[in-house]
CSV table of C-alpha atoms in Angstrom, one decimal:
chain,number,residue,atom,x,y,z
A,2,MET,CA,-84.2,271.7,70.7
A,3,ILE,CA,-87.5,273.0,71.7
A,4,ARG,CA,-88.9,270.2,74.6
A,5,ILE,CA,-92.5,270.1,74.1
A,6,LEU,CA,-95.6,267.8,75.8
A,7,ILE,CA,-98.7,268.5,73.5
A,8,VAL,CA,-101.5,268.1,76.3
A,9,ASP,CA,-105.5,267.9,74.7
A,10,ASP,CA,-108.1,265.7,74.7
A,11,HIS,CA,-108.9,264.7,71.4
A,12,ALA,CA,-106.2,262.4,69.9
A,13,VAL,CA,-106.3,263.4,66.5
A,14,VAL,CA,-105.1,266.7,67.8
A,15,ARG,CA,-102.3,265.4,69.2
A,16,SER,CA,-101.1,264.0,65.9
A,17,GLY,CA,-102.1,266.8,64.1
A,18,LEU,CA,-99.8,269.1,66.1
A,19,LYS,CA,-97.6,266.0,66.1
A,20,LEU,CA,-97.1,265.7,62.6
A,21,LEU,CA,-97.1,269.6,61.8
A,22,LEU,CA,-94.3,270.5,64.5
A,23,ASP,CA,-92.4,267.1,65.5
A,24,GLU,CA,-88.3,267.5,64.8
A,25,LYS,CA,-89.1,270.6,63.5
A,26,TYR,CA,-88.8,274.8,63.4
A,27,GLY,CA,-86.6,273.8,66.7
A,28,ILE,CA,-89.2,271.9,67.9
A,29,HIS,CA,-89.4,268.1,69.2
A,30,VAL,CA,-92.6,266.7,71.0
A,31,VAL,CA,-91.1,264.8,73.7
A,32,GLY,CA,-95.1,263.5,74.8
A,33,ASP,CA,-98.4,263.8,74.4
A,34,ALA,CA,-101.4,263.7,77.0
A,35,ALA,CA,-104.9,263.8,77.1
A,36,ASP,CA,-105.9,265.6,80.8
A,37,GLY,CA,-103.9,267.6,83.6
A,38,ASN,CA,-103.2,264.6,85.4
A,39,GLU,CA,-101.5,262.9,82.8
A,40,ALA,CA,-100.3,266.0,81.9
A,41,ILE,CA,-98.7,267.2,85.4
A,42,ARG,CA,-97.5,262.8,85.9
A,43,LEU,CA,-95.5,263.6,82.2
A,44,ALA,CA,-94.1,267.4,82.5
A,45,GLN,CA,-92.6,265.7,86.2
A,46,GLU,CA,-91.5,262.8,83.7
A,47,LEU,CA,-90.0,265.0,80.4
A,48,THR,CA,-89.5,267.9,82.5
A,49,PRO,CA,-90.4,269.4,78.2
A,50,ASP,CA,-89.3,273.5,77.7
A,51,VAL,CA,-92.9,273.6,77.0
A,52,VAL,CA,-96.2,272.2,77.7
A,53,LEU,CA,-98.4,273.6,75.1
A,54,MET,CA,-102.0,273.0,77.5
A,55,ASP,CA,-105.7,272.9,75.6
A,56,LEU,CA,-107.9,274.3,78.4
A,57,SER,CA,-110.7,272.0,78.4
A,58,MET,CA,-110.8,268.6,79.0
A,59,PRO,CA,-113.6,267.0,80.5
A,60,ASN,CA,-112.9,264.0,81.4
A,61,GLY,CA,-109.7,264.6,83.9
A,62,ARG,CA,-108.3,267.6,85.2
A,63,ASP,CA,-109.0,270.8,82.9
A,64,GLY,CA,-105.8,271.9,81.7
A,65,MET,CA,-106.4,275.3,83.7
A,66,SER,CA,-105.6,273.4,87.5
A,67,ALA,CA,-103.1,271.7,85.6
A,68,THR,CA,-101.5,274.9,84.6
A,69,GLN,CA,-101.6,276.2,87.8
A,70,GLU,CA,-100.8,272.5,89.7
A,71,LEU,CA,-97.9,273.0,87.2
A,72,LYS,CA,-96.3,276.3,87.8
A,73,LYS,CA,-95.6,275.5,91.0
A,74,LEU,CA,-93.7,271.6,90.9
A,75,LEU,CA,-92.0,272.9,87.9
A,76,PRO,CA,-91.8,277.6,87.5
A,77,SER,CA,-89.0,276.6,84.4
A,78,THR,CA,-90.8,274.8,82.1
A,79,ASN,CA,-93.6,277.4,80.4
A,80,VAL,CA,-97.1,276.9,79.6
A,81,LEU,CA,-98.7,277.7,76.5
A,82,ILE,CA,-102.9,277.6,76.5
A,83,LEU,CA,-103.9,277.2,73.4
A,84,THR,CA,-107.7,276.4,73.3
A,85,MET,CA,-110.7,277.4,71.2
A,86,HIS,CA,-111.8,280.0,73.7
A,87,ASP,CA,-111.8,283.7,72.9
A,88,ASP,CA,-112.7,284.7,75.8
A,89,ASP,CA,-111.4,287.6,78.1
A,90,GLU,CA,-112.3,285.0,81.3
A,91,TYR,CA,-111.5,282.7,80.2
A,92,LEU,CA,-107.8,284.7,79.8
A,93,PHE,CA,-107.1,286.0,82.2
A,94,ARG,CA,-107.9,282.7,84.8
A,95,ALA,CA,-104.8,281.6,82.6
A,96,ILE,CA,-102.4,284.5,82.6
A,97,HIS,CA,-103.7,284.4,86.4
A,98,ALA,CA,-102.7,280.5,86.5
A,99,GLY,CA,-99.0,281.3,85.4
A,100,ALA,CA,-100.0,281.0,81.3
A,101,SER,CA,-96.7,282.2,79.9
A,102,GLY,CA,-98.4,282.9,76.7
A,103,TYR,CA,-102.1,282.0,74.9
A,104,ILE,CA,-103.3,281.7,71.6
A,105,LEU,CA,-106.3,280.4,70.0
A,106,LYS,CA,-107.0,276.7,68.0
A,107,SER,CA,-108.1,278.7,65.1
A,108,ALA,CA,-104.1,280.8,64.4
A,109,PRO,CA,-102.1,280.0,61.2
A,110,HIS,CA,-99.6,277.7,62.0
A,111,GLU,CA,-97.0,279.9,61.4
A,112,GLU,CA,-98.5,281.9,64.6
A,113,LEU,CA,-98.0,279.2,67.0
A,114,ILE,CA,-94.5,278.3,66.0
A,115,ILE,CA,-93.7,281.9,67.0
A,116,ALA,CA,-96.2,281.5,70.2
A,117,ILE,CA,-93.8,278.2,71.0
A,118,GLN,CA,-90.6,279.9,70.3
A,119,SER,CA,-90.6,283.4,72.5
A,120,VAL,CA,-92.6,281.5,75.0
A,121,ALA,CA,-89.2,278.7,75.4
A,122,ALA,CA,-87.6,282.1,75.1
A,123,GLY,CA,-88.7,282.7,78.5
A,124,ASP,CA,-91.2,285.7,76.7
A,125,ALA,CA,-94.6,286.5,77.6
A,126,TYR,CA,-96.9,286.1,73.5
A,127,LEU,CA,-100.6,286.6,73.5
A,128,TYR,CA,-102.7,287.1,70.3
A,129,PRO,CA,-103.0,290.7,69.2
A,130,THR,CA,-106.8,291.1,70.5
A,131,ALA,CA,-105.5,289.3,73.3
A,132,THR,CA,-103.0,291.5,73.8
A,133,LYS,CA,-105.0,294.7,73.4
A,134,ARG,CA,-108.0,294.1,75.7
A,135,LEU,CA,-105.8,293.0,78.6
A,136,MET,CA,-104.4,297.1,78.5
A,137,LEU,CA,-108.6,298.1,78.2
A,138,ASP,CA,-108.7,296.0,81.9
A,139,TYR,CA,-105.7,297.8,82.7
A,140,LEU,CA,-107.2,301.7,82.1
A,141,GLU,CA,-110.7,300.5,83.3
A,142,LYS,CA,-109.9,299.5,86.5
A,143,VAL,CA,-107.3,302.7,86.6
A,144,LYS,CA,-109.6,304.9,85.4
A,145,HIS,CA,-112.4,303.6,88.5
A,146,GLY,CA,-110.1,303.5,91.0
A,147,GLU,CA,-108.8,300.0,91.0
A,148,SER,CA,-105.5,300.2,90.2
A,149,THR,CA,-102.9,299.3,93.9
A,150,ASP,CA,-100.0,299.2,91.8
A,151,SER,CA,-96.2,299.7,93.1
A,152,TYR,CA,-95.8,301.4,89.6
A,153,GLU,CA,-96.1,305.0,90.9
A,154,THR,CA,-92.3,303.6,93.4
A,155,LEU,CA,-90.6,302.8,90.3
A,156,SER,CA,-87.9,305.4,89.0
A,157,GLU,CA,-87.8,307.1,85.3
A,158,ARG,CA,-84.7,304.7,84.8
A,159,GLU,CA,-86.1,301.8,86.5
A,160,ARG,CA,-89.4,302.3,84.1
A,161,GLU,CA,-86.9,302.3,81.0
A,162,VAL,CA,-85.1,299.0,81.8
A,163,LEU,CA,-89.5,297.7,82.3
A,164,VAL,CA,-90.7,298.7,79.0
A,165,TRP,CA,-87.0,297.1,77.1
A,166,ILE,CA,-87.6,293.9,78.9
A,167,ALA,CA,-90.9,294.1,77.9
A,168,LYS,CA,-90.6,294.1,74.6
A,169,GLY,CA,-87.7,291.2,74.4
A,170,TYR,CA,-84.6,292.8,74.5
A,171,ALA,CA,-82.0,291.0,76.9
A,172,ASN,CA,-79.7,292.9,79.1
A,173,LYS,CA,-77.3,293.8,76.9
A,174,GLU,CA,-79.2,295.2,74.0
A,175,ILE,CA,-80.5,297.3,77.1
A,176,ALA,CA,-77.5,298.4,78.2
A,177,GLU,CA,-75.8,299.4,75.3
A,178,ASN,CA,-79.7,301.6,73.9
A,179,LEU,CA,-79.2,303.2,77.0
A,180,ILE,CA,-75.9,303.5,77.8
A,181,LEU,CA,-75.1,301.7,80.3
A,182,SER,CA,-73.5,298.6,81.8
A,183,VAL,CA,-74.4,295.3,81.7
A,184,LYS,CA,-74.4,295.6,85.4
A,185,THR,CA,-76.1,298.3,86.2
A,186,VAL,CA,-78.9,297.2,83.7
A,187,GLU,CA,-78.8,293.9,86.0
A,188,SER,CA,-79.0,296.1,89.1
A,189,HIS,CA,-82.2,298.3,87.6
A,190,LYS,CA,-84.6,294.9,86.7
A,191,SER,CA,-83.7,293.7,90.5
A,192,HIS,CA,-85.1,297.0,92.2
A,193,LEU,CA,-87.9,296.9,89.7
A,194,MET,CA,-89.2,292.8,90.5
A,195,ASP,CA,-88.5,293.5,94.3
A,196,LYS,CA,-90.5,296.4,93.7
A,197,LEU,CA,-93.1,294.4,91.8
A,198,GLY,CA,-93.5,291.2,93.5
A,199,LEU,CA,-92.6,289.8,90.4
A,200,ARG,CA,-89.7,287.3,89.6
A,201,THR,CA,-90.1,286.1,85.9
A,202,ARG,CA,-89.2,288.0,82.4
A,203,PRO,CA,-93.0,286.8,81.7
A,204,ASP,CA,-93.7,288.5,84.6
A,205,LEU,CA,-92.0,291.6,83.7
A,206,VAL,CA,-94.1,291.8,79.7
A,207,ARG,CA,-97.3,291.2,81.5
A,208,TYR,CA,-97.0,293.6,84.1
A,209,ALA,CA,-97.0,296.4,81.1
A,210,LEU,CA,-99.8,295.1,78.7
A,211,LYS,CA,-101.9,295.6,81.7
A,212,LYS,CA,-100.1,298.4,83.0
A,213,GLY,CA,-100.8,300.1,79.1
A,214,LEU,CA,-96.9,300.3,78.2
A,215,LEU,CA,-96.5,298.8,74.9
A,216,ASN,CA,-97.5,300.1,72.5
A,217,PHE,CA,-99.6,297.5,69.4
A,218,GLU,CA,-100.3,299.1,65.4
């Protein structure tokens, strides 16, 4: 079961989400919080797999600062932002704060479930138009000479492994597709993460999105 903590300042939203998700789709709601401070306290107590986090909570710590603090205290707990803000500024700030996913409250519930499952599995999830905006933002920076990452230091094989990882493939699957041993794939993964200064699979996915390495239909 995926253990989630729901964080939203509206009690009716928390109740609705719990009714929708709890004990369904392999998801168990372990608790809910009305603001960021309560979320941090409960997360430390309950250690959920995923925190479903609202951004705008005016009566306490907001979701952005709570996400940043949670990732420091509980790096293995993934944060999925659930918000009404379809806005680049919020999106980019959430990613920099450490969120593994970003989805709108207007999304169909099927998409929310997929997002929760993806984030719980250690992958990143962004709603479709957000991925395109991230890609365009990066390309615009490259165009103006603002890109300072270490992509050019990666070998051709490391770049291949990066793309496969970003697409959600496990090490064993990558090894089979590239006709390599799992140990070799793990070695390439370790090297490219060191070169890029990244630590987790969601970090690699976000990097690949920003680099425009993934194609979206």
